[in-house]
Amino acid sequence: SSQLLAPSPSNTDFFKEVKSYLAKSGRIYFVHASFGSLQKVKQLARQADFSIRKIGQEEMTGSEGEVFYAFVLTRARGSHK
């Protein structure tokens, strides 16, 4: 399943809960749009002990400059939570 990661209480819940479902060597792929807070999502990911890396981006066709970013999250090195 997937979840749109826009700045909202659901993002906080997602990052609090996802580790209980993710294998230790697992990874999360997600897309975030530029009309949401990119910095907030990165902050939440790091606070939850994830490394976050941008793996792509593409401007939305017919938009006014909105961009979709693709990321991969993995457990941060040394994270045992």
XYZ file of N, CA and C in Angstrom:
243
model
N 0.836 -1.172 0.000
C 0.000 0.000 0.000
C 0.876 1.228 0.000
N 0.323 2.358 -0.332
C 1.084 3.599 -0.374
C 0.321 4.682 0.355
N 1.048 5.709 0.717
C 0.449 6.835 1.422
C 1.051 8.106 0.857
N 0.217 9.074 0.533
C 0.702 10.366 0.080
C 1.310 11.070 1.277
N 2.567 11.472 1.149
C 3.254 12.100 2.268
C 3.213 13.606 2.124
N 2.163 14.203 2.588
C 2.032 15.654 2.641
C 2.169 16.059 4.093
N 2.553 17.313 4.366
C 2.709 17.694 5.760
C 1.385 17.594 6.501
N 1.266 16.641 7.363
C 0.027 16.434 8.096
C 0.317 15.534 9.288
N -0.621 15.440 10.217
C -0.417 14.513 11.340
C -0.194 13.077 10.883
N -0.742 12.700 9.725
C -0.561 11.323 9.260
C 0.902 11.030 8.939
N 1.679 12.032 8.528
C 3.114 11.817 8.306
C 3.806 11.440 9.601
N 3.494 12.150 10.648
C 4.091 11.862 11.946
C 3.747 10.441 12.368
N 2.500 10.058 12.237
C 2.073 8.696 12.572
C 2.780 7.667 11.697
N 2.882 7.947 10.401
C 3.538 7.026 9.483
C 4.960 6.732 9.946
N 5.741 7.774 10.223
C 7.131 7.566 10.610
C 7.269 6.949 11.994
N 6.315 7.147 12.859
C 6.350 6.508 14.175
C 6.075 5.012 14.073
N 5.218 4.618 13.148
C 4.740 3.238 13.080
C 5.430 2.354 12.053
N 6.033 2.926 11.046
C 6.502 2.138 9.910
C 7.570 1.113 10.282
N 8.420 1.406 11.244
C 9.488 0.460 11.591
C 8.958 -0.870 12.100
N 7.788 -0.854 12.704
C 7.242 -2.125 13.203
C 6.770 -3.022 12.052
N 6.655 -2.491 10.851
C 6.222 -3.262 9.685
C 7.365 -3.526 8.709
N 8.473 -2.820 8.867
C 9.561 -2.865 7.902
C 10.639 -3.851 8.353
N 11.059 -4.732 7.442
C 12.170 -5.644 7.740
C 13.421 -4.823 8.042
N 14.332 -5.372 8.834
C 15.530 -4.621 9.230
C 16.328 -4.117 8.035
N 16.368 -4.881 6.969
C 17.093 -4.440 5.772
C 16.139 -3.871 4.718
N 14.896 -3.620 5.112
C 13.889 -3.117 4.180
C 14.104 -1.669 3.810
N 13.379 -1.254 2.802
C 13.433 0.142 2.372
C 12.045 0.611 1.998
N 11.887 1.886 2.011
C 10.615 2.522 1.683
C 10.849 3.420 0.477
N 10.001 3.271 -0.516
C 10.026 4.171 -1.671
C 8.783 5.045 -1.587
N 8.943 6.319 -1.771
C 7.769 7.183 -1.767
C 7.989 8.402 -2.636
N 6.888 9.037 -2.962
C 6.891 10.239 -3.794
C 6.304 11.373 -2.974
N 6.914 12.522 -3.109
C 6.433 13.707 -2.405
C 6.411 14.859 -3.397
N 5.368 15.656 -3.368
C 5.226 16.771 -4.305
C 5.740 18.066 -3.696
N 6.199 18.960 -4.551
C 6.788 20.218 -4.101
C 5.780 21.156 -3.452
N 4.496 20.900 -3.608
C 3.514 21.770 -2.945
C 3.316 21.388 -1.485
N 3.999 20.352 -1.028
C 4.048 19.990 0.388
C 5.416 20.357 0.933
N 5.573 20.265 2.217
C 6.833 20.650 2.863
C 7.869 19.534 2.749
N 8.781 19.703 1.821
C 9.842 18.731 1.607
C 10.763 18.656 2.825
N 11.090 19.790 3.399
C 11.973 19.814 4.565
C 11.340 19.101 5.758
N 10.038 19.252 5.946
C 9.357 18.600 7.068
C 9.403 17.083 6.916
N 9.191 16.582 5.716
C 9.247 15.139 5.484
C 10.653 14.620 5.758
N 11.668 15.340 5.289
C 13.053 14.928 5.553
C 13.336 14.932 7.051
N 12.852 15.943 7.746
C 13.044 16.039 9.187
C 12.382 14.857 9.904
N 11.146 14.548 9.541
C 10.443 13.421 10.160
C 11.176 12.107 9.907
N 11.668 11.930 8.692
C 12.390 10.701 8.353
C 13.651 10.571 9.208
N 14.408 11.628 9.314
C 15.656 11.573 10.097
C 15.374 11.398 11.584
N 14.331 12.037 12.085
C 13.973 11.865 13.496
C 13.569 10.423 13.796
N 13.059 9.724 12.783
C 12.663 8.321 12.942
C 13.825 7.372 12.634
N 15.038 7.918 12.543
C 16.263 7.146 12.288
C 16.307 6.500 10.908
N 15.814 7.225 9.912
C 15.934 6.780 8.530
C 16.929 7.658 7.788
N 17.660 7.048 6.871
C 18.428 7.793 5.889
C 17.481 8.041 4.730
N 17.534 9.212 4.145
C 16.643 9.548 3.040
C 17.493 10.038 1.868
N 17.192 9.493 0.689
C 17.962 9.840 -0.505
C 17.016 10.051 -1.674
N 17.183 11.178 -2.368
C 16.370 11.454 -3.554
C 16.875 10.579 -4.692
N 15.929 9.881 -5.361
C 16.312 9.006 -6.464
C 15.740 9.473 -7.799
N 14.951 10.552 -7.772
C 14.419 11.082 -9.018
C 13.502 12.262 -8.778
N 13.215 12.954 -9.847
C 12.250 14.049 -9.788
C 11.713 14.313 -11.187
N 10.483 14.810 -11.243
C 9.866 15.122 -12.530
C 8.817 16.205 -12.340
N 8.849 17.177 -13.234
C 7.857 18.242 -13.185
C 6.526 17.708 -13.695
N 5.463 18.107 -13.020
C 4.125 17.665 -13.412
C 3.726 18.343 -14.721
N 3.227 17.568 -15.658
C 2.761 18.101 -16.929
C 1.573 19.015 -16.688
N 1.603 20.195 -17.295
C 0.488 21.131 -17.180
C 0.405 21.834 -15.844
N 1.427 21.714 -15.026
C 1.399 22.355 -13.710
C 2.105 23.698 -13.770
N 2.029 24.383 -12.678
C 2.721 25.671 -12.579
C 4.024 25.488 -11.812
N 4.835 24.550 -12.261
C 6.141 24.325 -11.662
C 6.171 23.311 -10.544
N 5.052 22.618 -10.280
C 5.082 21.590 -9.244
C 5.958 20.417 -9.696
N 6.686 19.873 -8.754
C 7.613 18.786 -9.032
C 7.300 17.625 -8.102
N 7.353 16.417 -8.647
C 7.271 15.214 -7.826
C 8.695 14.706 -7.600
N 9.006 14.392 -6.348
C 10.311 13.856 -5.979
C 10.127 12.415 -5.532
N 11.023 11.544 -5.964
C 11.011 10.152 -5.528
C 12.177 9.956 -4.563
N 11.894 9.282 -3.449
C 12.896 9.043 -2.414
C 12.935 7.573 -2.036
N 14.071 7.159 -1.500
C 14.189 5.860 -0.860
C 14.660 6.118 0.569
N 14.014 5.432 1.504
C 14.376 5.530 2.915
C 14.878 4.173 3.377
N 15.952 4.191 4.125
C 16.479 2.978 4.753
C 16.798 3.318 6.211
N 16.902 2.285 7.014
C 17.264 2.529 8.420
C 18.650 3.159 8.456
N 18.820 4.178 9.272
C 20.111 4.839 9.400
C 21.119 3.859 9.996
N 22.350 3.973 9.588
C 23.399 3.093 10.125
C 23.454 3.259 11.633
N 23.538 2.140 12.308
C 23.598 2.168 13.761
C 22.229 2.241 14.425
N 21.169 2.311 13.619
C 19.803 2.367 14.173
C 19.366 0.963 14.567
N 18.973 0.799 15.809
C 18.518 -0.506 16.288
C 17.064 -0.457 16.691
N 16.410 0.640 16.446
C 15.016 0.814 16.871
C 14.083 0.106 15.929
